[in-house]
Amino acid sequence: MNIKTIFLFLFLHGFAHYTAYTQIKTTENIVGKNVIINSSILKEERTIQIFLPDTYKDSSKKYPVIYVLDGQRLFLHTVSLLHSFKQFKLTPEFIVVGISNSYPQRFGHFSSGTKPFFNFLSTEVIPYLDKEYRTSSERLLFGWEYAGGFAIEAMIKKPELFNGYLAASPFPIHDPGLPISANRMKSLDSILRVKKKFDTFLFFSSSNNEGVVTEGTEYLKKKLESEAPITLRWEYIYLQNEEHRSTSYHTLYHGLKRYYHYYPELQFNSLKEYESSGGMDNIITYYKKRAKQFDFPEGIAQGTMWNLVKKASDEDDYTAFNTFINQFKSKGFLEKLRTNWGCVFAEFYLKHNKPKKAEELYLFFNNKFPELASPINGLGDVYLTLKNKDKARAYYKQAITLAKKNSDWRLEEYEKDLSGLKNN
């Protein structure tokens, strides 16, 4: 290779890399928007971060709002949870509002003299969101550490302002060395004594090596166990494998899931779990509460019905399987069931030597989708079990014809069934 060839090669190689890089574009990665509020209460400008659900733009519905204290640290995490919850249908979509704070001012806002910040939140931030965006009446407040203590105090001050209060490692709750904790507990005592209606939700946490934080949350837990009104839904979790700096992430995740406890469709890992949870009575109660909270239909969801029938077949429990099929027929289970699963369940009947029940399912899906080969081939299996080879042969041939017409990937399987019949 001569020197000219070498230079030409290097030039072309470099040009190719340059051309490749010129095809790459970069844009700003913007998550939501910042709104600056010139607060007359705090006498300063405060930044509010707002993220709208993906469906907000093209819908007219109203959305719940979660207000995240210390948005400068936890806003992006909450947005991430929103996307995750939507993907797995664990909660409804919600608007995320992060209220930014700076250090060390946040300690002053949340640990002493909290009235100005509470008024800022209740009379400036919330009215702004309700005016400018399609917000529902459902609101949640989340805070960590001193902001968690503030969230509990906000609940004591005006429980109806938010539908749920989530507090990670709240402080101070019951620290004798800090007057603010004594004032909070005094206010809580006075409210509990008169049994003021707490129609709201409280979720709080602590973890390993948190000292007075854990002492305070344990104190609050015991007080609520003995004195909380029945209208207050509350839950306390001790995060065994976490630390002070990480409790915010886990508390927000679990707190939102618990608040929206009745949102997901019920699923069971086993028939034993189904029975231990209360069986069908538990399912009916669950869907009634789900309907009341989220305006869903009261009926059992298709996913739950499928889950139970599938678990029964997986565990080879014919009695449970047949009971579920019969119970769910009148609830539209078969009409919404995919044909491939209908054939799987029909095969289960054949496995347990119930050809007539299998035939019923195959005929149902054949009538529903006459151009599909799988139910037709299943009918061939039924008549083979009934020792009627002529009918079995006719159905196998019909399945092969449909499979060729529709490029069905199971064609080879159907041909094998017919070939096996000829060899018998």
Short mmCIF file of C-alpha atoms in Angstrom, two decimals:
data_model
loop_
_atom_site.label_atom_id
_atom_site.label_comp_id
_atom_site.label_asym_id
_atom_site.label_seq_id
_atom_site.Cartn_x
_atom_site.Cartn_y
_atom_site.Cartn_z
CA MET A 1 0.00 0.00 0.00
CA ASN A 2 1.59 3.31 -1.07
CA ILE A 3 1.47 6.58 0.86
CA LYS A 4 -1.33 8.05 -1.30
CA THR A 5 -3.52 5.02 -0.68
CA ILE A 6 -2.91 5.27 3.06
CA PHE A 7 -3.87 8.96 3.18
CA LEU A 8 -6.98 8.29 1.09
CA PHE A 9 -8.02 5.49 3.43
CA LEU A 10 -7.54 7.69 6.52
CA PHE A 11 -9.45 10.54 4.89
CA LEU A 12 -12.40 8.35 3.92
CA HIS A 13 -12.42 6.64 7.31
CA GLY A 14 -12.46 10.00 9.08
CA PHE A 15 -15.12 11.35 6.73
CA ALA A 16 -17.33 8.34 7.39
CA HIS A 17 -17.10 8.94 11.16
CA TYR A 18 -17.83 12.65 10.67
CA THR A 19 -20.85 11.85 8.49
CA ALA A 20 -22.14 9.44 11.12
CA TYR A 21 -21.86 12.04 13.88
CA THR A 22 -23.61 14.69 11.79
CA GLN A 23 -26.70 12.43 11.86
CA ILE A 24 -26.90 12.68 15.66
CA LYS A 25 -29.10 15.38 17.17
CA THR A 26 -29.36 16.47 20.78
CA THR A 27 -32.29 18.17 22.47
CA GLU A 28 -32.96 19.37 25.99
CA ASN A 29 -34.41 16.75 28.32
CA ILE A 30 -37.20 18.74 29.95
CA VAL A 31 -39.41 17.13 32.58
CA GLY A 32 -42.52 19.20 33.24
CA LYS A 33 -42.35 22.92 33.80
CA ASN A 34 -41.24 25.37 36.48
CA VAL A 35 -43.63 27.99 37.80
CA ILE A 36 -42.31 30.79 39.98
CA ILE A 37 -44.77 32.08 42.55
CA ASN A 38 -44.09 35.42 44.14
CA SER A 39 -45.49 34.54 47.56
CA SER A 40 -47.01 37.37 49.56
CA ILE A 41 -47.13 35.03 52.57
CA LEU A 42 -43.49 33.89 52.52
CA LYS A 43 -42.36 37.23 51.09
CA GLU A 44 -40.14 35.51 48.53
CA GLU A 45 -40.24 33.79 45.17
CA ARG A 46 -40.79 30.03 45.29
CA THR A 47 -40.33 27.56 42.43
CA ILE A 48 -43.07 25.01 41.81
CA GLN A 49 -42.39 22.06 39.49
CA ILE A 50 -45.38 20.65 37.62
CA PHE A 51 -45.63 17.45 35.59
CA LEU A 52 -48.81 16.50 33.74
CA PRO A 53 -49.73 12.90 32.81
CA ASP A 54 -49.22 11.85 29.20
CA THR A 55 -52.98 11.69 28.63
CA TYR A 56 -53.68 15.17 30.02
CA LYS A 57 -53.39 17.05 26.72
CA ASP A 58 -55.83 14.90 24.77
CA SER A 59 -58.43 14.36 27.48
CA SER A 60 -60.97 16.45 29.34
CA LYS A 61 -60.94 14.51 32.61
CA LYS A 62 -59.74 15.81 35.94
CA TYR A 63 -56.69 14.37 37.68
CA PRO A 64 -55.65 13.84 41.30
CA VAL A 65 -52.61 15.81 42.47
CA ILE A 66 -49.70 14.73 44.63
CA TYR A 67 -47.85 17.61 46.30
CA VAL A 68 -44.22 16.68 46.93
CA LEU A 69 -42.33 18.71 49.51
CA ASP A 70 -38.62 19.12 48.74
CA GLY A 71 -39.37 18.91 45.03
CA GLN A 72 -35.75 19.80 44.24
CA ARG A 73 -34.87 16.30 45.50
CA LEU A 74 -37.98 14.16 45.01
CA PHE A 75 -39.91 15.59 42.04
CA LEU A 76 -38.18 13.44 39.41
CA HIS A 77 -38.59 10.29 41.52
CA THR A 78 -42.33 10.91 41.76
CA VAL A 79 -42.59 11.43 37.99
CA SER A 80 -40.76 8.13 37.50
CA LEU A 81 -43.25 6.40 39.81
CA LEU A 82 -46.14 7.89 37.86
CA HIS A 83 -44.89 6.24 34.67
CA SER A 84 -44.23 2.93 36.40
CA PHE A 85 -47.64 2.86 38.10
CA LYS A 86 -49.35 3.66 34.80
CA GLN A 87 -47.53 0.83 32.99
CA PHE A 88 -48.58 -1.75 35.56
CA LYS A 89 -52.03 -0.21 36.22
CA LEU A 90 -51.36 0.18 39.95
CA THR A 91 -52.79 3.69 40.38
CA PRO A 92 -54.69 6.23 38.32
CA GLU A 93 -52.62 8.89 36.58
CA PHE A 94 -51.96 11.98 38.67
CA ILE A 95 -50.43 15.44 38.40
CA VAL A 96 -47.09 15.80 40.19
CA VAL A 97 -46.32 19.08 41.94
CA GLY A 98 -42.89 19.55 43.47
CA ILE A 99 -42.45 22.41 45.92
CA SER A 100 -38.78 23.32 45.95
CA ASN A 101 -36.90 24.27 49.07
CA SER A 102 -33.36 25.41 49.71
CA TYR A 103 -30.97 24.57 52.50
CA PRO A 104 -30.86 25.51 55.31
CA GLN A 105 -34.17 27.41 55.00
CA ARG A 106 -36.17 24.18 54.72
CA PHE A 107 -35.49 23.33 58.37
CA GLY A 108 -37.04 26.59 59.46
CA HIS A 109 -40.11 26.14 57.26
CA PHE A 110 -40.81 22.63 58.47
CA SER A 111 -39.59 22.46 62.07
CA SER A 112 -40.75 25.71 63.62
CA GLY A 113 -43.17 28.45 62.75
CA THR A 114 -44.92 26.23 60.20
CA LYS A 115 -48.01 28.41 59.89
CA PRO A 116 -46.61 30.63 57.07
CA PHE A 117 -45.61 27.65 54.94
CA PHE A 118 -48.93 25.92 55.61
CA ASN A 119 -50.78 29.07 54.53
CA PHE A 120 -48.56 29.35 51.45
CA LEU A 121 -49.46 25.79 50.51
CA SER A 122 -53.17 26.03 51.25
CA THR A 123 -53.96 29.54 50.03
CA GLU A 124 -51.45 30.14 47.23
CA VAL A 125 -50.17 26.87 45.74
CA ILE A 126 -53.31 24.72 45.80
CA PRO A 127 -55.66 27.48 44.51
CA TYR A 128 -53.19 28.18 41.68
CA LEU A 129 -53.16 24.51 40.61
CA ASP A 130 -56.95 24.21 40.87
CA LYS A 131 -57.43 27.32 38.72
CA GLU A 132 -54.86 26.60 36.02
CA TYR A 133 -55.19 22.83 35.63
CA ARG A 134 -57.91 20.19 35.51
CA THR A 135 -57.52 18.94 39.05
CA SER A 136 -59.94 16.65 40.82
CA SER A 137 -60.81 17.12 44.47
CA GLU A 138 -58.34 14.35 45.37
CA ARG A 139 -55.03 15.54 46.81
CA LEU A 140 -52.07 13.84 48.47
CA LEU A 141 -49.20 15.40 50.42
CA PHE A 142 -45.77 13.79 50.72
CA GLY A 143 -42.83 14.83 52.85
CA TRP A 144 -39.56 13.38 54.17
CA GLU A 145 -37.79 14.08 57.48
CA TYR A 146 -38.75 17.60 58.66
CA ALA A 147 -41.17 17.82 55.72
CA GLY A 148 -42.67 14.51 56.93
CA GLY A 149 -43.23 16.08 60.34
CA PHE A 150 -44.84 19.03 58.59
CA ALA A 151 -47.15 16.65 56.65
CA ILE A 152 -48.40 15.17 59.93
CA GLU A 153 -48.89 18.64 61.38
CA ALA A 154 -50.82 19.67 58.25
CA MET A 155 -53.09 16.68 58.81
CA ILE A 156 -53.65 17.77 62.41
CA LYS A 157 -54.35 21.37 61.39
CA LYS A 158 -56.75 20.64 58.55
CA PRO A 159 -57.25 16.93 57.81
CA GLU A 160 -59.72 17.60 55.02
CA LEU A 161 -57.20 19.62 52.97
CA PHE A 162 -55.67 16.40 51.61
CA ASN A 163 -57.14 12.96 51.10
CA GLY A 164 -53.86 11.34 52.11
CA TYR A 165 -50.71 12.26 54.01
CA LEU A 166 -47.49 10.32 53.34
CA ALA A 167 -44.61 10.94 55.78
CA ALA A 168 -41.18 9.31 55.42
CA SER A 169 -39.05 9.40 58.61
CA PRO A 170 -41.16 12.27 60.00
CA PHE A 171 -39.38 14.49 62.53
CA PRO A 172 -39.84 15.80 65.11
CA ILE A 173 -42.78 13.78 66.39
CA HIS A 174 -42.01 13.06 70.02
CA ASP A 175 -38.59 14.49 70.82
CA PRO A 176 -38.67 15.98 74.36
CA GLY A 177 -35.78 18.25 73.43
CA LEU A 178 -37.76 20.09 70.74
CA PRO A 179 -40.84 22.17 71.61
CA ILE A 180 -42.37 21.73 68.13
CA SER A 181 -42.85 17.99 68.71
CA ALA A 182 -44.61 18.65 72.03
CA ASN A 183 -46.91 21.15 70.34
CA ARG A 184 -47.73 18.69 67.58
CA MET A 185 -48.59 15.91 69.98
CA LYS A 186 -50.60 18.30 72.14
CA SER A 187 -52.66 19.29 69.10
CA LEU A 188 -53.14 15.66 68.16
CA ASP A 189 -54.20 14.79 71.71
CA SER A 190 -56.83 17.51 71.76
CA ILE A 191 -58.27 16.37 68.43
CA LEU A 192 -58.33 12.70 69.39
CA ARG A 193 -59.98 13.48 72.72
CA VAL A 194 -62.99 15.01 71.03
CA LYS A 195 -62.91 12.27 68.38
CA LYS A 196 -62.83 14.78 65.55
CA LYS A 197 -63.62 13.09 62.27
CA PHE A 198 -60.42 12.13 60.43
CA ASP A 199 -61.77 11.00 57.08
CA THR A 200 -58.33 10.74 55.51
CA PHE A 201 -55.33 8.45 55.03
CA LEU A 202 -51.99 8.55 56.86
CA PHE A 203 -48.96 6.49 55.88
CA PHE A 204 -45.69 6.95 57.77
CA SER A 205 -42.39 5.14 58.15
CA SER A 206 -39.02 4.86 59.82
CA SER A 207 -35.97 2.64 59.38
CA ASN A 208 -32.78 1.34 60.96
CA ASN A 209 -30.63 3.62 63.09
CA GLU A 210 -32.95 6.63 63.02
CA GLY A 211 -32.95 7.18 66.78
CA VAL A 212 -35.49 9.81 67.79
CA VAL A 213 -37.22 9.48 64.41
CA THR A 214 -38.11 5.86 65.15
CA GLU A 215 -38.98 6.69 68.75
CA GLY A 216 -41.41 9.32 67.50
CA THR A 217 -43.03 7.12 64.87
CA GLU A 218 -43.39 4.24 67.33
CA TYR A 219 -45.01 6.65 69.79
CA LEU A 220 -47.43 7.85 67.12
CA LYS A 221 -48.19 4.26 66.12
CA LYS A 222 -49.16 3.30 69.68
CA LYS A 223 -51.28 6.41 70.08
CA LEU A 224 -53.18 5.72 66.88
CA GLU A 225 -53.66 2.06 67.80
CA SER A 226 -55.48 3.07 70.98
CA GLU A 227 -57.12 6.38 70.06
CA ALA A 228 -57.51 6.83 66.30
CA PRO A 229 -61.10 7.26 65.05
CA ILE A 230 -62.32 4.50 62.76
CA THR A 231 -62.60 6.97 59.88
CA LEU A 232 -58.82 7.42 59.78
CA ARG A 233 -57.11 4.94 57.50
CA TRP A 234 -53.53 4.71 58.66
CA GLU A 235 -50.52 2.46 58.27
CA TYR A 236 -47.01 2.48 59.69
CA ILE A 237 -44.11 0.55 58.18
CA TYR A 238 -40.64 -0.07 59.56
CA LEU A 239 -38.20 -0.29 56.65
CA GLN A 240 -35.81 -2.90 57.96
CA ASN A 241 -33.17 -2.64 55.23
CA GLU A 242 -33.25 1.11 54.61
CA GLU A 243 -31.56 4.15 56.11
CA HIS A 244 -32.58 7.72 56.78
CA ARG A 245 -31.49 8.92 53.34
CA SER A 246 -33.45 6.25 51.45
CA THR A 247 -36.79 6.11 53.29
CA SER A 248 -38.32 8.81 51.09
CA TYR A 249 -38.15 6.66 47.96
CA HIS A 250 -39.63 3.53 49.48
CA THR A 251 -42.25 5.36 51.52
CA LEU A 252 -43.56 7.23 48.49
CA TYR A 253 -43.78 4.02 46.46
CA HIS A 254 -45.50 1.96 49.14
CA GLY A 255 -47.63 4.86 50.39
CA LEU A 256 -49.12 5.52 46.96
CA LYS A 257 -49.78 1.82 46.46
CA ARG A 258 -51.51 1.56 49.82
CA TYR A 259 -53.58 4.70 49.28
CA TYR A 260 -54.71 3.32 45.92
CA HIS A 261 -55.13 -0.15 47.40
CA TYR A 262 -58.40 -0.81 45.58
CA TYR A 263 -57.26 0.44 42.17
CA PRO A 264 -55.52 -2.64 40.64
CA GLU A 265 -57.39 -5.70 39.52
CA LEU A 266 -57.09 -8.49 42.07
CA GLN A 267 -54.52 -11.19 41.35
CA PHE A 268 -53.62 -14.27 43.36
CA ASN A 269 -50.38 -16.23 43.38
CA SER A 270 -52.12 -19.47 44.33
CA LEU A 271 -55.51 -20.95 45.18
CA LYS A 272 -54.34 -21.13 48.78
CA GLU A 273 -53.83 -17.36 48.81
CA TYR A 274 -57.29 -16.92 47.28
CA GLU A 275 -58.88 -19.04 50.01
CA SER A 276 -56.91 -17.46 52.88
CA SER A 277 -57.87 -13.95 51.73
CA GLY A 278 -61.57 -14.75 52.05
CA GLY A 279 -62.41 -16.42 48.75
CA MET A 280 -65.20 -15.09 46.57
CA ASP A 281 -66.70 -12.97 49.37
CA ASN A 282 -63.42 -11.03 49.58
CA ILE A 283 -63.40 -10.49 45.80
CA ILE A 284 -66.97 -9.17 45.75
CA THR A 285 -66.24 -6.80 48.65
CA TYR A 286 -63.02 -5.62 47.00
CA TYR A 287 -64.74 -4.70 43.74
CA LYS A 288 -67.56 -2.91 45.52
CA LYS A 289 -65.02 -0.73 47.36
CA ARG A 290 -63.06 -0.25 44.14
CA ALA A 291 -66.19 0.91 42.35
CA LYS A 292 -67.05 3.35 45.14
CA GLN A 293 -63.58 4.93 45.27
CA PHE A 294 -62.75 5.06 41.56
CA ASP A 295 -66.11 4.86 39.80
CA PHE A 296 -65.28 1.49 38.23
CA PRO A 297 -68.01 -1.08 37.53
CA GLU A 298 -68.79 -3.24 40.56
CA GLY A 299 -68.41 -6.52 38.70
CA ILE A 300 -65.38 -8.78 38.99
CA ALA A 301 -62.70 -7.72 36.49
CA GLN A 302 -61.88 -10.01 33.59
CA GLY A 303 -58.25 -10.18 34.71
CA THR A 304 -59.25 -11.55 38.11
CA MET A 305 -61.52 -14.19 36.59
CA TRP A 306 -58.78 -15.26 34.18
CA ASN A 307 -56.25 -15.36 37.02
CA LEU A 308 -58.39 -17.73 39.08
CA VAL A 309 -59.23 -20.08 36.21
CA LYS A 310 -55.56 -20.13 35.19
CA LYS A 311 -54.38 -20.87 38.75
CA ALA A 312 -56.83 -23.74 39.01
CA SER A 313 -55.55 -25.24 35.77
CA ASP A 314 -51.90 -24.67 36.75
CA GLU A 315 -52.51 -26.47 40.04
CA ASP A 316 -54.50 -29.20 38.27
CA ASP A 317 -57.50 -28.59 40.53
CA TYR A 318 -60.44 -29.70 38.39
CA THR A 319 -63.11 -28.93 40.99
CA ALA A 320 -61.97 -25.31 41.41
CA PHE A 321 -61.47 -24.92 37.65
CA ASN A 322 -64.98 -26.11 36.77
CA THR A 323 -66.52 -24.06 39.60
CA PHE A 324 -64.85 -20.86 38.38
CA ILE A 325 -65.82 -21.48 34.74
CA ASN A 326 -69.45 -22.00 35.71
CA GLN A 327 -69.47 -18.98 38.05
CA PHE A 328 -67.92 -16.64 35.51
CA LYS A 329 -69.96 -17.61 32.43
CA SER A 330 -72.81 -15.34 33.46
CA LYS A 331 -70.35 -12.49 34.04
CA GLY A 332 -69.22 -12.36 30.40
CA PHE A 333 -65.96 -14.19 31.02
CA LEU A 334 -66.02 -16.26 27.83
CA GLU A 335 -67.09 -13.33 25.64
CA LYS A 336 -63.98 -11.35 26.66
CA LEU A 337 -61.61 -14.32 26.73
CA ARG A 338 -59.00 -14.64 24.00
CA THR A 339 -59.49 -17.66 21.76
CA ASN A 340 -56.06 -19.11 22.53
CA TRP A 341 -56.91 -19.17 26.25
CA GLY A 342 -60.33 -20.62 25.50
CA CYS A 343 -58.61 -23.50 23.73
CA VAL A 344 -56.13 -23.94 26.59
CA PHE A 345 -59.00 -24.24 29.06
CA ALA A 346 -60.87 -26.63 26.75
CA GLU A 347 -57.74 -28.79 26.67
CA PHE A 348 -57.85 -28.89 30.47
CA TYR A 349 -61.33 -30.39 30.27
CA LEU A 350 -60.03 -33.01 27.83
CA LYS A 351 -57.13 -33.76 30.15
CA HIS A 352 -59.69 -34.61 32.86
CA ASN A 353 -61.76 -36.72 30.45
CA LYS A 354 -64.59 -34.20 30.11
CA PRO A 355 -64.95 -34.10 26.30
CA LYS A 356 -68.47 -32.66 26.32
CA LYS A 357 -67.36 -29.68 28.40
CA ALA A 358 -64.37 -29.22 26.12
CA GLU A 359 -66.67 -29.39 23.10
CA GLU A 360 -68.84 -26.65 24.59
CA LEU A 361 -65.85 -24.29 24.82
CA TYR A 362 -64.49 -25.13 21.38
CA LEU A 363 -67.91 -24.60 19.79
CA PHE A 364 -68.31 -21.28 21.58
CA PHE A 365 -65.05 -19.94 20.13
CA ASN A 366 -65.69 -21.50 16.74
CA ASN A 367 -69.00 -19.66 16.54
CA LYS A 368 -67.30 -16.48 17.68
CA PHE A 369 -64.36 -16.75 15.25
CA PRO A 370 -65.29 -19.24 12.49
CA GLU A 371 -62.15 -18.49 10.46
CA LEU A 372 -59.75 -19.62 13.22
CA ALA A 373 -58.28 -23.08 12.94
CA SER A 374 -57.47 -23.75 16.62
CA PRO A 375 -61.05 -24.33 17.90
CA ILE A 376 -61.75 -26.56 14.86
CA ASN A 377 -58.67 -28.65 15.55
CA GLY A 378 -59.74 -28.84 19.20
CA LEU A 379 -63.06 -30.32 18.10
CA GLY A 380 -61.05 -32.97 16.27
CA ASP A 381 -59.38 -33.79 19.62
CA VAL A 382 -62.79 -33.99 21.27
CA TYR A 383 -64.13 -36.54 18.77
CA LEU A 384 -60.91 -38.51 18.88
CA THR A 385 -61.48 -38.83 22.64
CA LEU A 386 -65.06 -39.89 21.93
CA LYS A 387 -63.64 -42.52 19.51
CA ASN A 388 -65.45 -41.01 16.54
CA LYS A 389 -62.57 -41.05 14.04
CA ASP A 390 -64.63 -39.93 11.07
CA LYS A 391 -65.69 -36.70 12.76
CA ALA A 392 -62.21 -36.18 14.18
CA ARG A 393 -60.71 -36.57 10.67
CA ALA A 394 -63.18 -34.08 9.21
CA TYR A 395 -62.36 -31.45 11.82
CA TYR A 396 -58.58 -31.97 11.46
CA LYS A 397 -58.84 -31.53 7.67
CA GLN A 398 -60.94 -28.39 8.12
CA ALA A 399 -58.38 -26.99 10.57
CA ILE A 400 -55.55 -27.63 8.09
CA THR A 401 -57.47 -25.86 5.31
CA LEU A 402 -58.07 -22.80 7.51
CA ALA A 403 -54.48 -22.83 8.75
CA LYS A 404 -53.12 -22.76 5.18
CA LYS A 405 -55.52 -19.97 4.27
CA ASN A 406 -54.51 -17.84 7.26
CA SER A 407 -50.79 -18.77 7.43
CA ASP A 408 -51.33 -20.22 10.90
CA TRP A 409 -48.00 -21.03 12.54
CA ARG A 410 -49.58 -24.16 14.07
CA LEU A 411 -50.21 -25.77 10.67
CA GLU A 412 -47.54 -28.41 11.26
CA GLU A 413 -49.20 -29.33 14.56
CA TYR A 414 -52.58 -29.80 12.87
CA GLU A 415 -51.05 -31.91 10.11
CA LYS A 416 -49.37 -34.06 12.74
CA ASP A 417 -52.74 -34.64 14.45
CA LEU A 418 -54.28 -35.81 11.16
CA SER A 419 -51.29 -38.00 10.38
CA GLY A 420 -51.48 -39.58 13.84
CA LEU A 421 -55.14 -40.38 13.26
CA LYS A 422 -54.36 -42.11 9.95
CA ASN A 423 -51.73 -44.26 11.61
CA ASN A 424 -54.11 -45.51 14.32
#
